[in-house]
Amino acid sequence: MFEVATTKVHDEARQGEAYAPFDNDPNLYQRRFYIESYGCQMNFSDSEIVASILSAEGFGATRNFEEADLILLNTCSIREKAEQTVRKRLTEFRKLKKGRPSTLIGVLGCMAERLKSKFLEEEKLVDIVVGPDAYRTLPQLIAEADGGQKGVNVLLSRDETYADISPIRLNSNGITAFVSIMRGCNNMCSFCVVPFTRGRERSRNVQSILKECQDLFDAGYKEVTLLGQNVDSYYFVPDETAVDNTIPGDPAIKPGVVNFARLLELVALISPDLRVRFSTSHPKDITDEVLHTMAKYENICKYIHLPLQSGSTRMLQLMNRSYTREWYMSKVERIREILPGCGISSDIIAGFCTETEEDHRDTLDMMEFARYDMSYMFFYSERPGTLAQRRYEDDIPLEIKKRRLQEIVEVQNRLSLESNLKDLGKTFKVLIEAESKKSKEHWMGRSGENKVIVFPKGSSNYKPGDYVHVKVSECTQATLLGELV
Ligand code: 5AD
Ligand code: SF4
């Protein structure tokens, strides 16, 4: 009965998947594109922007790469393994290209940005290389590639947010959608390649975010997840002179600063029937104001992804995370105080440079303290160009990294089960997302706290997008099972 694993060694788990989001009539489009996305939610969200740009150029989507004129891979660089997966996939496309040389192959995203034109030397079959801030130039790059030239644009931007582009929802369930609210990252965590691949942080225009959320709600969507590398540093000053400075849900907004708490509130005000989630928060930046805003609106989900990375203050310093073990603990306490029952999840890295057994034990201890409902857990993978790669030796042997990771996974598995056991007998408001993958007789949905709940459809006429109340009667480590009440 596992819908999703709540505890996973998350190595590009949600990779692959091709999409056929819009009309499949072969006569409607002159050319077809196929796109696969790897890595974080931001990448999946970017692929929807790319789909929109391509559809305006007359491209239709296909789920079958063998019939595509343009094959795109939206890539991730966060760990070495993510890059290896993409390389492997490219060798499969190489065979296809031999039989159909006119097929164009493009690499998008973080790996494109990291390797730039080196990609074209290393992978000769690739025709197009486009970084995360250059998707608007895809049509020109495709035209160049059609003419036999290689097309490369990896310029990073200080202001590109694709604010005016209405994403085409790919592989959507029609109920939940991601909305990108900012791009880039200024944090400079020493292990992380993101500041180099996605550039400086910038916030998207508040009106365009609210319009996208309103449009989604009008189209029947019931949940939006506001996405950014560090959502708590969202900061936007609406333009006083803009022709339309009104904001849905708050026509009287005064020109002034919109911070993340205010943005959350404005999105929540669109409708009480629209659930609001967000990811990712940085422990140093999430404010009481955000927590109080969450408490104030029932439709803001009580769930926070609060990456720890390490429970040792010494490690956190080397990681350049700008908080200590004690600071993190006080954040967790604050969340529990203002939002009792709030779901909390984490990202954890095992075996960062110089990590001792004592540092590792600090991480395990902190997991027990925070009682995470779920974590994404990794062992450290050195990335070229990062601060850690330049400053510290990657000195923890692979076997030790793996053993520590395994211990972290074991603690998390137990914590996830304990967290689910605590929910037995409780009733949750659940948004139905889809039929259970395991059974046509069951619905699958989520609680506000982000727990997956599966329950029998019974004789009810409910459908995806409906809110129901479900009483939990059983659980596994990953899933709650219940009955409609
Ligand atoms: N090695 C292992 N894990 C990493 N992450 C980021 N960079 C690395 C790396 N070099 C993890 C962090 C981050 C998550 C998205 O990926 O835990 O929060
Ligand atoms: Fe991977 Fe990070 Fe790029 Fe997302 S932003 S695709 S996680 S490297």
CSV table of N, CA, C and O in Angstrom, one decimal, residues 187-192 308-323 348-353 355 363 380 387-388 392:
chain,number,residue,atom,x,y,z
A,187,ASN,N,22.7,31.9,-0.9
A,187,ASN,CA,23.1,31.4,0.4
A,187,ASN,C,24.6,30.9,0.5
A,187,ASN,O,25.2,30.9,1.5
A,188,MET,N,25.0,30.3,-0.6
A,188,MET,CA,26.4,29.8,-0.6
A,188,MET,C,26.7,28.7,0.4
A,188,MET,O,27.7,28.8,1.1
A,189,CYS,N,25.8,27.8,0.6
A,189,CYS,CA,26.2,26.6,1.4
A,189,CYS,C,27.4,26.0,0.7
A,189,CYS,O,27.4,25.8,-0.5
A,190,SER,N,28.4,25.6,1.5
A,190,SER,CA,29.7,25.2,0.9
A,190,SER,C,29.6,24.0,0.0
A,190,SER,O,30.4,23.8,-0.9
A,191,PHE,N,28.6,23.1,0.3
A,191,PHE,CA,28.5,21.8,-0.5
A,191,PHE,C,27.8,22.0,-1.8
A,191,PHE,O,27.8,21.1,-2.6
A,192,CYS,N,27.1,23.1,-2.0
A,192,CYS,CA,26.1,23.2,-3.0
A,192,CYS,C,26.5,23.9,-4.3
A,192,CYS,O,27.0,25.0,-4.3
A,308,LEU,N,18.0,20.3,7.7
A,308,LEU,CA,19.0,20.4,8.8
A,308,LEU,C,20.4,20.3,8.2
A,308,LEU,O,21.2,21.1,8.6
A,309,GLN,N,20.6,19.4,7.3
A,309,GLN,CA,21.9,19.1,6.7
A,309,GLN,C,22.9,18.4,7.7
A,309,GLN,O,23.4,17.3,7.4
A,310,SER,N,23.1,19.0,8.9
A,310,SER,CA,23.9,18.3,9.9
A,310,SER,C,23.4,18.8,11.3
A,310,SER,O,23.0,19.9,11.4
A,311,GLY,N,23.5,17.9,12.3
A,311,GLY,CA,23.2,18.3,13.6
A,311,GLY,C,24.3,18.8,14.4
A,311,GLY,O,24.2,19.2,15.6
A,312,SER,N,25.5,18.9,13.8
A,312,SER,CA,26.7,19.3,14.5
A,312,SER,C,27.0,20.8,14.2
A,312,SER,O,27.2,21.1,13.0
A,313,THR,N,27.2,21.6,15.2
A,313,THR,CA,27.5,23.0,14.9
A,313,THR,C,28.8,23.2,14.1
A,313,THR,O,28.9,24.0,13.2
A,314,ARG,N,29.8,22.3,14.5
A,314,ARG,CA,31.0,22.4,13.7
A,314,ARG,C,30.8,22.2,12.2
A,314,ARG,O,31.3,22.9,11.4
A,315,MET,N,30.0,21.1,11.9
A,315,MET,CA,29.7,20.8,10.5
A,315,MET,C,29.0,22.0,9.9
A,315,MET,O,29.2,22.4,8.7
A,316,LEU,N,28.0,22.5,10.6
A,316,LEU,CA,27.1,23.5,10.1
A,316,LEU,C,28.0,24.8,9.7
A,316,LEU,O,27.7,25.4,8.7
A,317,GLN,N,29.0,25.0,10.5
A,317,GLN,CA,29.9,26.1,10.2
A,317,GLN,C,30.7,25.9,8.9
A,317,GLN,O,30.7,26.7,8.0
A,318,LEU,N,31.2,24.7,8.8
A,318,LEU,CA,31.9,24.3,7.6
A,318,LEU,C,31.0,24.3,6.4
A,318,LEU,O,31.4,24.6,5.2
A,319,MET,N,29.8,24.0,6.6
A,319,MET,CA,28.8,24.0,5.5
A,319,MET,C,28.3,25.4,5.2
A,319,MET,O,27.6,25.6,4.2
A,320,ASN,N,28.7,26.4,6.0
A,320,ASN,CA,28.3,27.8,5.8
A,320,ASN,C,26.7,27.9,5.9
A,320,ASN,O,26.1,28.6,5.1
A,321,ARG,N,26.1,27.2,6.9
A,321,ARG,CA,24.7,27.3,7.0
A,321,ARG,C,24.2,28.4,7.8
A,321,ARG,O,23.0,28.6,7.9
A,322,SER,N,25.0,29.2,8.5
A,322,SER,CA,24.7,30.3,9.3
A,322,SER,C,23.7,30.1,10.4
A,322,SER,O,23.0,31.0,10.9
A,323,TYR,N,23.6,28.8,10.9
A,323,TYR,CA,22.9,28.6,12.2
A,323,TYR,C,23.7,27.5,13.0
A,323,TYR,O,24.5,26.8,12.4
A,348,ILE,N,19.2,15.8,4.9
A,348,ILE,CA,20.4,15.5,5.7
A,348,ILE,C,21.5,14.9,4.9
A,348,ILE,O,21.3,14.1,4.0
A,349,ILE,N,22.7,15.4,5.2
A,349,ILE,CA,23.9,14.9,4.4
A,349,ILE,C,24.8,14.2,5.4
A,349,ILE,O,25.2,14.7,6.5
A,350,ALA,N,25.2,13.0,5.0
A,350,ALA,CA,26.1,12.2,5.8
A,350,ALA,C,27.5,12.3,5.2
A,350,ALA,O,27.7,12.3,4.0
A,351,GLY,N,28.5,12.4,6.1
A,351,GLY,CA,29.9,12.2,5.7
A,351,GLY,C,30.4,13.5,5.0
A,351,GLY,O,31.3,13.4,4.1
A,352,PHE,N,30.0,14.7,5.4
A,352,PHE,CA,30.6,15.9,4.9
A,352,PHE,C,32.1,16.0,5.4
A,352,PHE,O,32.4,15.3,6.4
A,353,CYS,N,32.9,16.8,4.7
A,353,CYS,CA,34.3,16.9,5.0
A,353,CYS,C,34.6,17.0,6.5
A,353,CYS,O,34.0,17.8,7.2
A,355,GLU,N,33.8,15.1,9.0
A,355,GLU,CA,32.8,14.7,9.9
A,355,GLU,C,33.3,13.5,10.8
A,355,GLU,O,33.8,12.5,10.3
A,363,THR,N,23.9,14.5,14.6
A,363,THR,CA,22.9,14.5,13.6
A,363,THR,C,21.8,13.5,14.0
A,363,THR,O,20.6,13.9,14.0
A,380,TYR,N,27.5,12.8,1.2
A,380,TYR,CA,28.1,13.9,0.6
A,380,TYR,C,28.8,13.5,-0.8
A,380,TYR,O,29.5,12.6,-0.8
A,387,LEU,N,32.4,25.9,-2.8
A,387,LEU,CA,33.3,26.3,-1.8
A,387,LEU,C,34.0,25.1,-1.1
A,387,LEU,O,35.2,25.1,-0.8
A,388,ALA,N,33.2,24.1,-0.8
A,388,ALA,CA,33.8,22.9,-0.1
A,388,ALA,C,34.9,22.3,-1.0
A,388,ALA,O,35.9,21.8,-0.4
A,392,TYR,N,38.0,22.3,1.3
A,392,TYR,CA,38.2,21.2,2.2
A,392,TYR,C,38.4,19.9,1.4
A,392,TYR,O,37.9,19.8,0.3
